[in-house]
PDB file of N, CA and C in Angstrom:
ATOM      1  N   MET A1081       0.857  -1.203  -0.033  1.00  0.00           N
ATOM      2  CA  MET A1081       0.029  -0.002   0.068  1.00  0.00           C
ATOM      3  C   MET A1081       0.919   1.239   0.007  1.00  0.00           C
ATOM      4  N   ASP A1082       0.654   2.109  -0.880  1.00  0.00           N
ATOM      5  CA  ASP A1082       1.451   3.348  -0.939  1.00  0.00           C
ATOM      6  C   ASP A1082       0.968   4.366   0.069  1.00  0.00           C
ATOM      7  N   MET A1083       2.000   4.860   0.705  1.00  0.00           N
ATOM      8  CA  MET A1083       1.825   5.844   1.741  1.00  0.00           C
ATOM      9  C   MET A1083       2.516   7.214   1.325  1.00  0.00           C
ATOM     10  N   ILE A1084       1.864   8.362   1.667  1.00  0.00           N
ATOM     11  CA  ILE A1084       2.467   9.587   1.318  1.00  0.00           C
ATOM     12  C   ILE A1084       2.442  10.538   2.534  1.00  0.00           C
ATOM     13  N   SER A1085       3.244  11.486   2.540  1.00  0.00           N
ATOM     14  CA  SER A1085       3.403  12.464   3.666  1.00  0.00           C
ATOM     15  C   SER A1085       2.318  13.518   3.688  1.00  0.00           C
ATOM     16  N   PHE A1086       2.056  14.083   4.802  1.00  0.00           N
ATOM     17  CA  PHE A1086       1.018  15.191   4.816  1.00  0.00           C
ATOM     18  C   PHE A1086       1.446  16.324   3.895  1.00  0.00           C
ATOM     19  N   ALA A1087       2.691  16.595   3.748  1.00  0.00           N
ATOM     20  CA  ALA A1087       3.166  17.663   2.826  1.00  0.00           C
ATOM     21  C   ALA A1087       2.895  17.340   1.411  1.00  0.00           C
ATOM     22  N   GLU A1088       3.027  16.056   1.055  1.00  0.00           N
ATOM     23  CA  GLU A1088       2.716  15.649  -0.324  1.00  0.00           C
ATOM     24  C   GLU A1088       1.169  15.754  -0.589  1.00  0.00           C
ATOM     25  N   VAL A1089       0.397  15.357   0.382  1.00  0.00           N
ATOM     26  CA  VAL A1089      -1.015  15.532   0.260  1.00  0.00           C
ATOM     27  C   VAL A1089      -1.370  16.963   0.119  1.00  0.00           C
ATOM     28  N   ALA A1090      -0.767  17.842   0.946  1.00  0.00           N
ATOM     29  CA  ALA A1090      -1.049  19.297   0.829  1.00  0.00           C
ATOM     30  C   ALA A1090      -0.719  19.840  -0.576  1.00  0.00           C
ATOM     31  N   GLU A1091       0.414  19.382  -1.080  1.00  0.00           N
ATOM     32  CA  GLU A1091       0.836  19.792  -2.522  1.00  0.00           C
ATOM     33  C   GLU A1091      -0.134  19.361  -3.503  1.00  0.00           C
ATOM     34  N   ARG A1092      -0.555  18.014  -3.474  1.00  0.00           N
ATOM     35  CA  ARG A1092      -1.522  17.481  -4.349  1.00  0.00           C
ATOM     36  C   ARG A1092      -2.871  18.280  -4.464  1.00  0.00           C
ATOM     37  N   LEU A1093      -3.351  18.627  -3.211  1.00  0.00           N
ATOM     38  CA  LEU A1093      -4.648  19.222  -3.039  1.00  0.00           C
ATOM     39  C   LEU A1093      -4.555  20.739  -3.182  1.00  0.00           C
ATOM     40  N   GLY A1094      -3.303  21.259  -3.027  1.00  0.00           N
ATOM     41  CA  GLY A1094      -3.245  22.744  -3.152  1.00  0.00           C
ATOM     42  C   GLY A1094      -3.644  23.434  -1.874  1.00  0.00           C
ATOM     43  N   VAL A1095      -3.454  22.784  -0.741  1.00  0.00           N
ATOM     44  CA  VAL A1095      -3.779  23.437   0.535  1.00  0.00           C
ATOM     45  C   VAL A1095      -2.576  23.367   1.496  1.00  0.00           C
ATOM     46  N   LYS A1096      -2.691  24.006   2.593  1.00  0.00           N
ATOM     47  CA  LYS A1096      -1.663  24.120   3.574  1.00  0.00           C
ATOM     48  C   LYS A1096      -1.611  22.721   4.338  1.00  0.00           C
ATOM     49  N   VAL A1097      -0.438  22.451   4.870  1.00  0.00           N
ATOM     50  CA  VAL A1097      -0.247  21.116   5.639  1.00  0.00           C
ATOM     51  C   VAL A1097      -1.249  21.118   6.788  1.00  0.00           C
ATOM     52  N   THR A1098      -1.413  22.239   7.440  1.00  0.00           N
ATOM     53  CA  THR A1098      -2.358  22.219   8.564  1.00  0.00           C
ATOM     54  C   THR A1098      -3.770  21.707   8.100  1.00  0.00           C
ATOM     55  N   ARG A1099      -4.160  22.102   6.942  1.00  0.00           N
ATOM     56  CA  ARG A1099      -5.474  21.651   6.442  1.00  0.00           C
ATOM     57  C   ARG A1099      -5.526  20.154   6.260  1.00  0.00           C
ATOM     58  N   THR A1100      -4.362  19.562   5.911  1.00  0.00           N
ATOM     59  CA  THR A1100      -4.367  18.072   5.736  1.00  0.00           C
ATOM     60  C   THR A1100      -4.679  17.379   7.034  1.00  0.00           C
ATOM     61  N   HIS A1101      -4.079  17.954   8.103  1.00  0.00           N
ATOM     62  CA  HIS A1101      -4.345  17.369   9.478  1.00  0.00           C
ATOM     63  C   HIS A1101      -5.840  17.483   9.803  1.00  0.00           C
ATOM     64  N   ARG A1102      -6.473  18.564   9.474  1.00  0.00           N
ATOM     65  CA  ARG A1102      -7.877  18.817   9.730  1.00  0.00           C
ATOM     66  C   ARG A1102      -8.752  17.789   8.914  1.00  0.00           C
ATOM     67  N   LEU A1103      -8.334  17.620   7.556  1.00  0.00           N
ATOM     68  CA  LEU A1103      -9.025  16.559   6.775  1.00  0.00           C
ATOM     69  C   LEU A1103      -8.947  15.182   7.288  1.00  0.00           C
ATOM     70  N   LEU A1104      -7.759  14.861   7.942  1.00  0.00           N
ATOM     71  CA  LEU A1104      -7.627  13.531   8.701  1.00  0.00           C
ATOM     72  C   LEU A1104      -8.638  13.424   9.812  1.00  0.00           C
ATOM     73  N   LYS A1105      -8.724  14.513  10.571  1.00  0.00           N
ATOM     74  CA  LYS A1105      -9.629  14.534  11.700  1.00  0.00           C
ATOM     75  C   LYS A1105     -11.044  14.402  11.308  1.00  0.00           C
ATOM     76  N   GLU A1106     -11.441  14.920  10.105  1.00  0.00           N
ATOM     77  CA  GLU A1106     -12.662  14.869   9.569  1.00  0.00           C
ATOM     78  C   GLU A1106     -12.974  13.581   8.809  1.00  0.00           C
ATOM     79  N   HIS A1107     -12.052  12.677   8.917  1.00  0.00           N
ATOM     80  CA  HIS A1107     -12.196  11.301   8.272  1.00  0.00           C
ATOM     81  C   HIS A1107     -12.222  11.478   6.742  1.00  0.00           C
ATOM     82  N   ARG A1108     -11.660  12.542   6.160  1.00  0.00           N
ATOM     83  CA  ARG A1108     -11.710  12.669   4.656  1.00  0.00           C
ATOM     84  C   ARG A1108     -10.387  12.009   4.124  1.00  0.00           C
ATOM     85  N   LEU A1109      -9.432  11.724   4.983  1.00  0.00           N
ATOM     86  CA  LEU A1109      -8.222  11.101   4.566  1.00  0.00           C
ATOM     87  C   LEU A1109      -8.034   9.910   5.484  1.00  0.00           C
ATOM     88  N   LEU A1110      -7.310   8.938   5.024  1.00  0.00           N
ATOM     89  CA  LEU A1110      -6.906   7.703   5.914  1.00  0.00           C
ATOM     90  C   LEU A1110      -5.446   7.766   6.161  1.00  0.00           C
ATOM     91  N   ALA A1111      -5.086   7.399   7.378  1.00  0.00           N
ATOM     92  CA  ALA A1111      -3.594   7.386   7.690  1.00  0.00           C
ATOM     93  C   ALA A1111      -3.324   6.169   8.613  1.00  0.00           C
ATOM     94  N   LEU A1112      -2.100   5.711   8.402  1.00  0.00           N
ATOM     95  CA  LEU A1112      -1.576   4.633   9.151  1.00  0.00           C
ATOM     96  C   LEU A1112      -0.163   4.957   9.628  1.00  0.00           C
ATOM     97  N   PRO A1113       0.242   4.409  10.820  1.00  0.00           N
ATOM     98  CA  PRO A1113       1.638   4.657  11.201  1.00  0.00           C
ATOM     99  C   PRO A1113       2.677   3.888  10.320  1.00  0.00           C
ATOM    100  N   ASP A1114       3.790   4.553  10.102  1.00  0.00           N
ATOM    101  CA  ASP A1114       4.894   3.931   9.383  1.00  0.00           C
ATOM    102  C   ASP A1114       5.661   3.039  10.424  1.00  0.00           C
ATOM    103  N   GLU A1115       6.891   2.577  10.057  1.00  0.00           N
ATOM    104  CA  GLU A1115       7.722   1.728  10.987  1.00  0.00           C
ATOM    105  C   GLU A1115       8.082   2.494  12.198  1.00  0.00           C
ATOM    106  N   GLN A1116       8.253   3.750  12.080  1.00  0.00           N
ATOM    107  CA  GLN A1116       8.647   4.664  13.334  1.00  0.00           C
ATOM    108  C   GLN A1116       7.536   5.140  14.063  1.00  0.00           C
ATOM    109  N   GLY A1117       6.245   4.709  13.721  1.00  0.00           N
ATOM    110  CA  GLY A1117       5.137   5.171  14.368  1.00  0.00           C
ATOM    111  C   GLY A1117       4.503   6.569  13.911  1.00  0.00           C
ATOM    112  N   LYS A1118       5.180   7.102  12.920  1.00  0.00           N
ATOM    113  CA  LYS A1118       4.722   8.406  12.414  1.00  0.00           C
ATOM    114  C   LYS A1118       3.594   8.250  11.451  1.00  0.00           C
ATOM    115  N   LEU A1119       2.527   8.921  11.513  1.00  0.00           N
ATOM    116  CA  LEU A1119       1.341   8.863  10.656  1.00  0.00           C
ATOM    117  C   LEU A1119       1.727   9.159   9.215  1.00  0.00           C
ATOM    118  N   GLN A1120       1.279   8.397   8.215  1.00  0.00           N
ATOM    119  CA  GLN A1120       1.430   8.646   6.809  1.00  0.00           C
ATOM    120  C   GLN A1120       0.102   8.518   6.241  1.00  0.00           C
ATOM    121  N   ILE A1121      -0.255   9.273   5.163  1.00  0.00           N
ATOM    122  CA  ILE A1121      -1.472   9.186   4.554  1.00  0.00           C
ATOM    123  C   ILE A1121      -1.507   8.078   3.564  1.00  0.00           C
ATOM    124  N   VAL A1122      -2.595   7.319   3.487  1.00  0.00           N
ATOM    125  CA  VAL A1122      -2.786   6.283   2.542  1.00  0.00           C
ATOM    126  C   VAL A1122      -3.146   6.902   1.212  1.00  0.00           C
ATOM    127  N   ALA A1123      -2.172   6.700   0.180  1.00  0.00           N
ATOM    128  CA  ALA A1123      -2.327   7.411  -1.097  1.00  0.00           C
ATOM    129  C   ALA A1123      -3.694   7.184  -1.790  1.00  0.00           C
ATOM    130  N   ASP A1124      -4.252   6.032  -1.564  1.00  0.00           N
ATOM    131  CA  ASP A1124      -5.486   5.654  -2.255  1.00  0.00           C
ATOM    132  C   ASP A1124      -6.700   6.493  -1.636  1.00  0.00           C
ATOM    133  N   SER A1125      -6.457   7.266  -0.604  1.00  0.00           N
ATOM    134  CA  SER A1125      -7.600   7.995   0.003  1.00  0.00           C
ATOM    135  C   SER A1125      -7.623   9.360  -0.741  1.00  0.00           C
ATOM    136  N   LEU A1126      -6.870   9.461  -1.809  1.00  0.00           N
ATOM    137  CA  LEU A1126      -6.995  10.656  -2.774  1.00  0.00           C
ATOM    138  C   LEU A1126      -7.417  10.108  -4.151  1.00  0.00           C
ATOM    139  N   LEU A1127      -8.111  10.850  -4.920  1.00  0.00           N
ATOM    140  CA  LEU A1127      -8.397  10.534  -6.333  1.00  0.00           C
ATOM    141  C   LEU A1127      -7.754  11.457  -7.238  1.00  0.00           C
ATOM    142  N   GLU A1128      -7.210  10.950  -8.349  1.00  0.00           N
ATOM    143  CA  GLU A1128      -6.702  11.793  -9.338  1.00  0.00           C
ATOM    144  C   GLU A1128      -7.708  11.830 -10.454  1.00  0.00           C
ATOM    145  N   THR A1129      -8.188  13.077 -10.793  1.00  0.00           N
ATOM    146  CA  THR A1129      -9.135  13.260 -11.845  1.00  0.00           C
ATOM    147  C   THR A1129      -8.428  14.174 -12.947  1.00  0.00           C
ATOM    148  N   PRO A1130      -9.203  14.322 -14.034  1.00  0.00           N
ATOM    149  CA  PRO A1130      -8.710  15.219 -15.099  1.00  0.00           C
ATOM    150  C   PRO A1130      -8.491  16.674 -14.573  1.00  0.00           C
ATOM    151  N   GLN A1131      -9.321  16.978 -13.562  1.00  0.00           N
ATOM    152  CA  GLN A1131      -9.204  18.425 -13.027  1.00  0.00           C
ATOM    153  C   GLN A1131      -8.089  18.502 -11.897  1.00  0.00           C
ATOM    154  N   GLY A1132      -7.533  17.429 -11.552  1.00  0.00           N
ATOM    155  CA  GLY A1132      -6.526  17.397 -10.468  1.00  0.00           C
ATOM    156  C   GLY A1132      -6.809  16.377  -9.357  1.00  0.00           C
ATOM    157  N   TRP A1133      -6.181  16.559  -8.170  1.00  0.00           N
ATOM    158  CA  TRP A1133      -6.416  15.681  -7.191  1.00  0.00           C
ATOM    159  C   TRP A1133      -7.553  16.160  -6.289  1.00  0.00           C
ATOM    160  N   THR A1134      -8.223  15.121  -5.790  1.00  0.00           N
ATOM    161  CA  THR A1134      -9.507  15.424  -5.005  1.00  0.00           C
ATOM    162  C   THR A1134      -9.661  14.326  -3.877  1.00  0.00           C
ATOM    163  N   LEU A1135     -10.636  14.554  -3.023  1.00  0.00           N
ATOM    164  CA  LEU A1135     -10.975  13.643  -1.976  1.00  0.00           C
ATOM    165  C   LEU A1135     -12.010  12.634  -2.283  1.00  0.00           C
ATOM    166  N   ILE A1136     -12.241  11.563  -1.673  1.00  0.00           N
ATOM    167  CA  ILE A1136     -13.304  10.571  -1.883  1.00  0.00           C
ATOM    168  C   ILE A1136     -14.507  11.095  -1.160  1.00  0.00           C
ATOM    169  N   GLU A1137     -15.594  11.454  -1.965  1.00  0.00           N
ATOM    170  CA  GLU A1137     -16.654  12.190  -1.368  1.00  0.00           C
ATOM    171  C   GLU A1137     -17.320  11.425  -0.231  1.00  0.00           C
ATOM    172  N   ARG A1138     -17.498  10.047  -0.308  1.00  0.00           N
ATOM    173  CA  ARG A1138     -18.364   9.438   0.725  1.00  0.00           C
ATOM    174  C   ARG A1138     -17.539   8.709   1.778  1.00  0.00           C
ATOM    175  N   LEU A1139     -16.223   8.929   1.787  1.00  0.00           N
ATOM    176  CA  LEU A1139     -15.374   8.252   2.769  1.00  0.00           C
ATOM    177  C   LEU A1139     -15.803   8.716   4.180  1.00  0.00           C
ATOM    178  N   PRO A1140     -15.975  10.071   4.454  1.00  0.00           N
ATOM    179  CA  PRO A1140     -16.271  10.399   5.754  1.00  0.00           C
ATOM    180  C   PRO A1140     -17.604   9.709   6.391  1.00  0.00           C
ATOM    181  N   GLY A1141     -18.559   9.537   5.471  1.00  0.00           N
ATOM    182  CA  GLY A1141     -19.833   8.833   5.894  1.00  0.00           C
ATOM    183  C   GLY A1141     -19.568   7.426   6.321  1.00  0.00           C
ATOM    184  N   THR A1142     -18.811   6.744   5.546  1.00  0.00           N
ATOM    185  CA  THR A1142     -18.530   5.328   5.903  1.00  0.00           C
ATOM    186  C   THR A1142     -17.757   5.266   7.282  1.00  0.00           C
ATOM    187  N   MET A1143     -16.742   6.110   7.291  1.00  0.00           N
ATOM    188  CA  MET A1143     -15.835   6.080   8.535  1.00  0.00           C
ATOM    189  C   MET A1143     -16.748   6.427   9.786  1.00  0.00           C
ATOM    190  N   LEU A1144     -17.627   7.359   9.673  1.00  0.00           N
ATOM    191  CA  LEU A1144     -18.479   7.715  10.819  1.00  0.00           C
ATOM    192  C   LEU A1144     -19.481   6.641  11.197  1.00  0.00           C
ATOM    193  N   THR A1145     -20.005   6.020  10.136  1.00  0.00           N
ATOM    194  CA  THR A1145     -20.918   4.897  10.381  1.00  0.00           C
ATOM    195  C   THR A1145     -20.222   3.826  11.269  1.00  0.00           C
ATOM    196  N   LEU A1146     -18.955   3.485  10.903  1.00  0.00           N
ATOM    197  CA  LEU A1146     -18.205   2.555  11.626  1.00  0.00           C
ATOM    198  C   LEU A1146     -17.822   3.034  13.126  1.00  0.00           C
ATOM    199  N   ILE A1147     -17.395   4.251  13.171  1.00  0.00           N
ATOM    200  CA  ILE A1147     -17.014   4.853  14.517  1.00  0.00           C
ATOM    201  C   ILE A1147     -18.236   4.998  15.424  1.00  0.00           C
ATOM    202  N   ASP A1148     -19.360   5.480  14.785  1.00  0.00           N
ATOM    203  CA  ASP A1148     -20.549   5.589  15.677  1.00  0.00           C
ATOM    204  C   ASP A1148     -21.033   4.119  16.119  1.00  0.00           C
ATOM    205  N   GLY A1149     -20.626   3.117  15.339  1.00  0.00           N
ATOM    206  CA  GLY A1149     -21.040   1.736  15.693  1.00  0.00           C
ATOM    207  C   GLY A1149     -20.037   1.104  16.624  1.00  0.00           C
ATOM    208  N   GLY A1150     -19.081   1.855  17.146  1.00  0.00           N
ATOM    209  CA  GLY A1150     -18.163   1.227  18.146  1.00  0.00           C
ATOM    210  C   GLY A1150     -16.784   0.937  17.783  1.00  0.00           C
ATOM    211  N   PHE A1151     -16.415   1.163  16.320  1.00  0.00           N
ATOM    212  CA  PHE A1151     -15.108   0.933  15.884  1.00  0.00           C
ATOM    213  C   PHE A1151     -14.253   2.081  16.394  1.00  0.00           C
ATOM    214  N   SER A1152     -12.960   1.874  16.656  1.00  0.00           N
ATOM    215  CA  SER A1152     -12.001   2.934  16.841  1.00  0.00           C
ATOM    216  C   SER A1152     -11.623   3.550  15.462  1.00  0.00           C
ATOM    217  N   VAL A1153     -11.030   4.654  15.446  1.00  0.00           N
ATOM    218  CA  VAL A1153     -10.524   5.222  14.152  1.00  0.00           C
ATOM    219  C   VAL A1153      -9.624   4.210  13.400  1.00  0.00           C
ATOM    220  N   GLN A1154      -8.744   3.618  14.265  1.00  0.00           N
ATOM    221  CA  GLN A1154      -7.822   2.654  13.718  1.00  0.00           C
ATOM    222  C   GLN A1154      -8.582   1.463  13.105  1.00  0.00           C
ATOM    223  N   GLU A1155      -9.509   0.926  13.846  1.00  0.00           N
ATOM    224  CA  GLU A1155     -10.283  -0.261  13.411  1.00  0.00           C
ATOM    225  C   GLU A1155     -11.095   0.082  12.129  1.00  0.00           C
ATOM    226  N   ALA A1156     -11.663   1.259  12.104  1.00  0.00           N
ATOM    227  CA  ALA A1156     -12.449   1.756  10.861  1.00  0.00           C
ATOM    228  C   ALA A1156     -11.544   1.822   9.718  1.00  0.00           C
ATOM    229  N   THR A1157     -10.394   2.452   9.905  1.00  0.00           N
ATOM    230  CA  THR A1157      -9.422   2.623   8.798  1.00  0.00           C
ATOM    231  C   THR A1157      -9.018   1.179   8.331  1.00  0.00           C
ATOM    232  N   GLU A1158      -8.710   0.280   9.178  1.00  0.00           N
ATOM    233  CA  GLU A1158      -8.349  -1.092   8.784  1.00  0.00           C
ATOM    234  C   GLU A1158      -9.433  -1.786   8.048  1.00  0.00           C
ATOM    235  N   TRP A1159     -10.663  -1.602   8.484  1.00  0.00           N
ATOM    236  CA  TRP A1159     -11.820  -2.224   7.812  1.00  0.00           C
ATOM    237  C   TRP A1159     -11.977  -1.678   6.394  1.00  0.00           C
ATOM    238  N   VAL A1160     -11.884  -0.343   6.204  1.00  0.00           N
ATOM    239  CA  VAL A1160     -11.971   0.241   4.906  1.00  0.00           C
ATOM    240  C   VAL A1160     -10.868  -0.237   3.871  1.00  0.00           C
ATOM    241  N   LEU A1161      -9.730  -0.515   4.470  1.00  0.00           N
ATOM    242  CA  LEU A1161      -8.687  -0.881   3.643  1.00  0.00           C
ATOM    243  C   LEU A1161      -8.456  -2.410   3.472  1.00  0.00           C
ATOM    244  N   SER A1162      -9.372  -3.249   4.072  1.00  0.00           N
ATOM    245  CA  SER A1162      -9.258  -4.610   3.991  1.00  0.00           C
ATOM    246  C   SER A1162     -10.354  -5.286   3.101  1.00  0.00           C
ATOM    247  N   ALA A1163      -9.991  -6.357   2.443  1.00  0.00           N
ATOM    248  CA  ALA A1163     -11.037  -7.077   1.569  1.00  0.00           C
ATOM    249  C   ALA A1163     -12.040  -7.574   2.609  1.00  0.00           C
ATOM    250  N   GLN A1164     -13.318  -7.358   2.201  1.00  0.00           N
ATOM    251  CA  GLN A1164     -14.527  -7.721   3.048  1.00  0.00           C
ATOM    252  C   GLN A1164     -15.383  -8.784   2.375  1.00  0.00           C
ATOM    253  N   PRO A1165     -15.557  -9.914   3.131  1.00  0.00           N
ATOM    254  CA  PRO A1165     -16.355 -11.081   2.581  1.00  0.00           C
ATOM    255  C   PRO A1165     -17.737 -10.647   2.094  1.00  0.00           C
ATOM    256  N   LEU A1166     -18.368  -9.726   2.804  1.00  0.00           N
ATOM    257  CA  LEU A1166     -19.752  -9.315   2.359  1.00  0.00           C
ATOM    258  C   LEU A1166     -19.771  -8.307   1.174  1.00  0.00           C
ATOM    259  N   LEU A1167     -18.557  -7.930   0.763  1.00  0.00           N
ATOM    260  CA  LEU A1167     -18.347  -7.093  -0.496  1.00  0.00           C
ATOM    261  C   LEU A1167     -17.630  -7.847  -1.570  1.00  0.00           C
ATOM    262  N   ASP A1168     -17.834  -9.126  -1.636  1.00  0.00           N
ATOM    263  CA  ASP A1168     -17.182  -9.986  -2.560  1.00  0.00           C
ATOM    264  C   ASP A1168     -15.677  -9.926  -2.452  1.00  0.00           C
ATOM    265  N   GLU A1169     -15.164  -9.857  -1.310  1.00  0.00           N
ATOM    266  CA  GLU A1169     -13.698  -9.727  -1.132  1.00  0.00           C
ATOM    267  C   GLU A1169     -13.070  -8.493  -1.681  1.00  0.00           C
ATOM    268  N   GLN A1170     -13.790  -7.416  -1.871  1.00  0.00           N
ATOM    269  CA  GLN A1170     -13.250  -6.207  -2.297  1.00  0.00           C
ATOM    270  C   GLN A1170     -13.053  -5.265  -1.156  1.00  0.00           C
ATOM    271  N   ARG A1171     -12.033  -4.312  -1.354  1.00  0.00           N
ATOM    272  CA  ARG A1171     -11.801  -3.455  -0.312  1.00  0.00           C
ATOM    273  C   ARG A1171     -12.906  -2.308  -0.326  1.00  0.00           C
ATOM    274  N   PRO A1172     -13.529  -1.849   0.764  1.00  0.00           N
ATOM    275  CA  PRO A1172     -14.496  -0.909   0.735  1.00  0.00           C
ATOM    276  C   PRO A1172     -13.909   0.435   0.141  1.00  0.00           C
ATOM    277  N   LEU A1173     -12.661   0.750   0.402  1.00  0.00           N
ATOM    278  CA  LEU A1173     -12.134   1.996  -0.258  1.00  0.00           C
ATOM    279  C   LEU A1173     -12.189   1.922  -1.736  1.00  0.00           C
ATOM    280  N   ASP A1174     -11.877   0.806  -2.323  1.00  0.00           N
ATOM    281  CA  ASP A1174     -11.944   0.649  -3.767  1.00  0.00           C
ATOM    282  C   ASP A1174     -13.373   0.879  -4.312  1.00  0.00           C
ATOM    283  N   LEU A1175     -14.284   0.398  -3.571  1.00  0.00           N
ATOM    284  CA  LEU A1175     -15.668   0.565  -3.986  1.00  0.00           C
ATOM    285  C   LEU A1175     -16.084   2.072  -3.749  1.00  0.00           C
ATOM    286  N   LEU A1176     -15.636   2.740  -2.743  1.00  0.00           N
ATOM    287  CA  LEU A1176     -15.943   4.099  -2.508  1.00  0.00           C
ATOM    288  C   LEU A1176     -15.320   4.946  -3.716  1.00  0.00           C
ATOM    289  N   ARG A1177     -14.095   4.632  -3.985  1.00  0.00           N
ATOM    290  CA  ARG A1177     -13.384   5.280  -5.090  1.00  0.00           C
ATOM    291  C   ARG A1177     -14.223   5.217  -6.375  1.00  0.00           C
ATOM    292  N   ALA A1178     -14.798   4.019  -6.598  1.00  0.00           N
ATOM    293  CA  ALA A1178     -15.598   3.860  -7.825  1.00  0.00           C
ATOM    294  C   ALA A1178     -16.997   4.419  -7.729  1.00  0.00           C
ATOM    295  N   GLY A1179     -17.374   4.872  -6.591  1.00  0.00           N
ATOM    296  CA  GLY A1179     -18.715   5.470  -6.425  1.00  0.00           C
ATOM    297  C   GLY A1179     -19.813   4.595  -5.909  1.00  0.00           C
ATOM    298  N   SER A1180     -19.389   3.398  -5.431  1.00  0.00           N
ATOM    299  CA  SER A1180     -20.396   2.426  -4.912  1.00  0.00           C
ATOM    300  C   SER A1180     -20.610   2.587  -3.410  1.00  0.00           C
ATOM    301  N   HIS A1181     -21.022   3.666  -2.968  1.00  0.00           N
ATOM    302  CA  HIS A1181     -21.083   3.966  -1.383  1.00  0.00           C
ATOM    303  C   HIS A1181     -22.286   3.306  -0.827  1.00  0.00           C
ATOM    304  N   THR A1182     -23.388   3.047  -1.524  1.00  0.00           N
ATOM    305  CA  THR A1182     -24.553   2.539  -0.847  1.00  0.00           C
ATOM    306  C   THR A1182     -24.364   1.233  -0.363  1.00  0.00           C
ATOM    307  N   LYS A1183     -23.728   0.321  -1.121  1.00  0.00           N
ATOM    308  CA  LYS A1183     -23.442  -1.135  -0.592  1.00  0.00           C
ATOM    309  C   LYS A1183     -22.441  -1.107   0.461  1.00  0.00           C
ATOM    310  N   VAL A1184     -21.385  -0.257   0.271  1.00  0.00           N
ATOM    311  CA  VAL A1184     -20.350  -0.163   1.425  1.00  0.00           C
ATOM    312  C   VAL A1184     -20.911   0.252   2.677  1.00  0.00           C
ATOM    313  N   ASN A1185     -21.756   1.336   2.572  1.00  0.00           N
ATOM    314  CA  ASN A1185     -22.302   1.790   3.860  1.00  0.00           C
ATOM    315  C   ASN A1185     -23.366   0.874   4.506  1.00  0.00           C
ATOM    316  N   SER A1186     -24.001   0.110   3.636  1.00  0.00           N
ATOM    317  CA  SER A1186     -25.014  -0.902   4.192  1.00  0.00           C
ATOM    318  C   SER A1186     -24.226  -1.958   4.923  1.00  0.00           C
ATOM    319  N   VAL A1187     -23.091  -2.397   4.341  1.00  0.00           N
ATOM    320  CA  VAL A1187     -22.314  -3.454   5.047  1.00  0.00           C
ATOM    321  C   VAL A1187     -21.612  -2.864   6.222  1.00  0.00           C
ATOM    322  N   ALA A1188     -21.133  -1.598   6.129  1.00  0.00           N
ATOM    323  CA  ALA A1188     -20.489  -0.957   7.338  1.00  0.00           C
ATOM    324  C   ALA A1188     -21.432  -0.887   8.539  1.00  0.00           C
ATOM    325  N   ALA A1189     -22.750  -0.501   8.148  1.00  0.00           N
ATOM    326  CA  ALA A1189     -23.721  -0.451   9.230  1.00  0.00           C
ATOM    327  C   ALA A1189     -24.003  -1.811   9.856  1.00  0.00           C
ATOM    328  N   MET A1190     -23.930  -2.868   9.146  1.00  0.00           N
ATOM    329  CA  MET A1190     -24.117  -4.154   9.630  1.00  0.00           C
ATOM    330  C   MET A1190     -22.950  -4.535  10.491  1.00  0.00           C
ATOM    331  N   GLN A1191     -21.734  -4.294  10.036  1.00  0.00           N
ATOM    332  CA  GLN A1191     -20.561  -4.590  10.780  1.00  0.00           C
ATOM    333  C   GLN A1191     -20.439  -3.824  12.095  1.00  0.00           C
ATOM    334  N   ALA A1192     -20.944  -2.636  12.126  1.00  0.00           N
ATOM    335  CA  ALA A1192     -20.773  -1.741  13.230  1.00  0.00           C
ATOM    336  C   ALA A1192     -21.675  -2.048  14.411  1.00  0.00           C
ATOM    337  N   LEU A1193     -22.682  -2.891  14.229  1.00  0.00           N
ATOM    338  CA  LEU A1193     -23.732  -3.197  15.211  1.00  0.00           C
ATOM    339  C   LEU A1193     -23.187  -4.247  16.253  1.00  0.00           C
TER     340      LEU A1193
END
């Protein structure tokens, strides 16, 4: 899985680094610790479009569904990044990137109970 720094995310999105930290807190980006424990952004939590880099529109809703259902932020991140049996072994993040948020959120709601 490709990981990128907060600075690289800021550059791609054309925002300040402080804004990238806020985007992470808003669950609009995904992050995991590297070998030294420093948070790095999951590159797949950004979309490259013909107009430039952007965020995955429905990611915060999925993350909040899981968190509200009792998942920690770390557990919700791992769920979104892992192949899920109820999603035909696809990663929820890949489905969200493709615009299939309804099915992902239905399964997330079932998992969070």
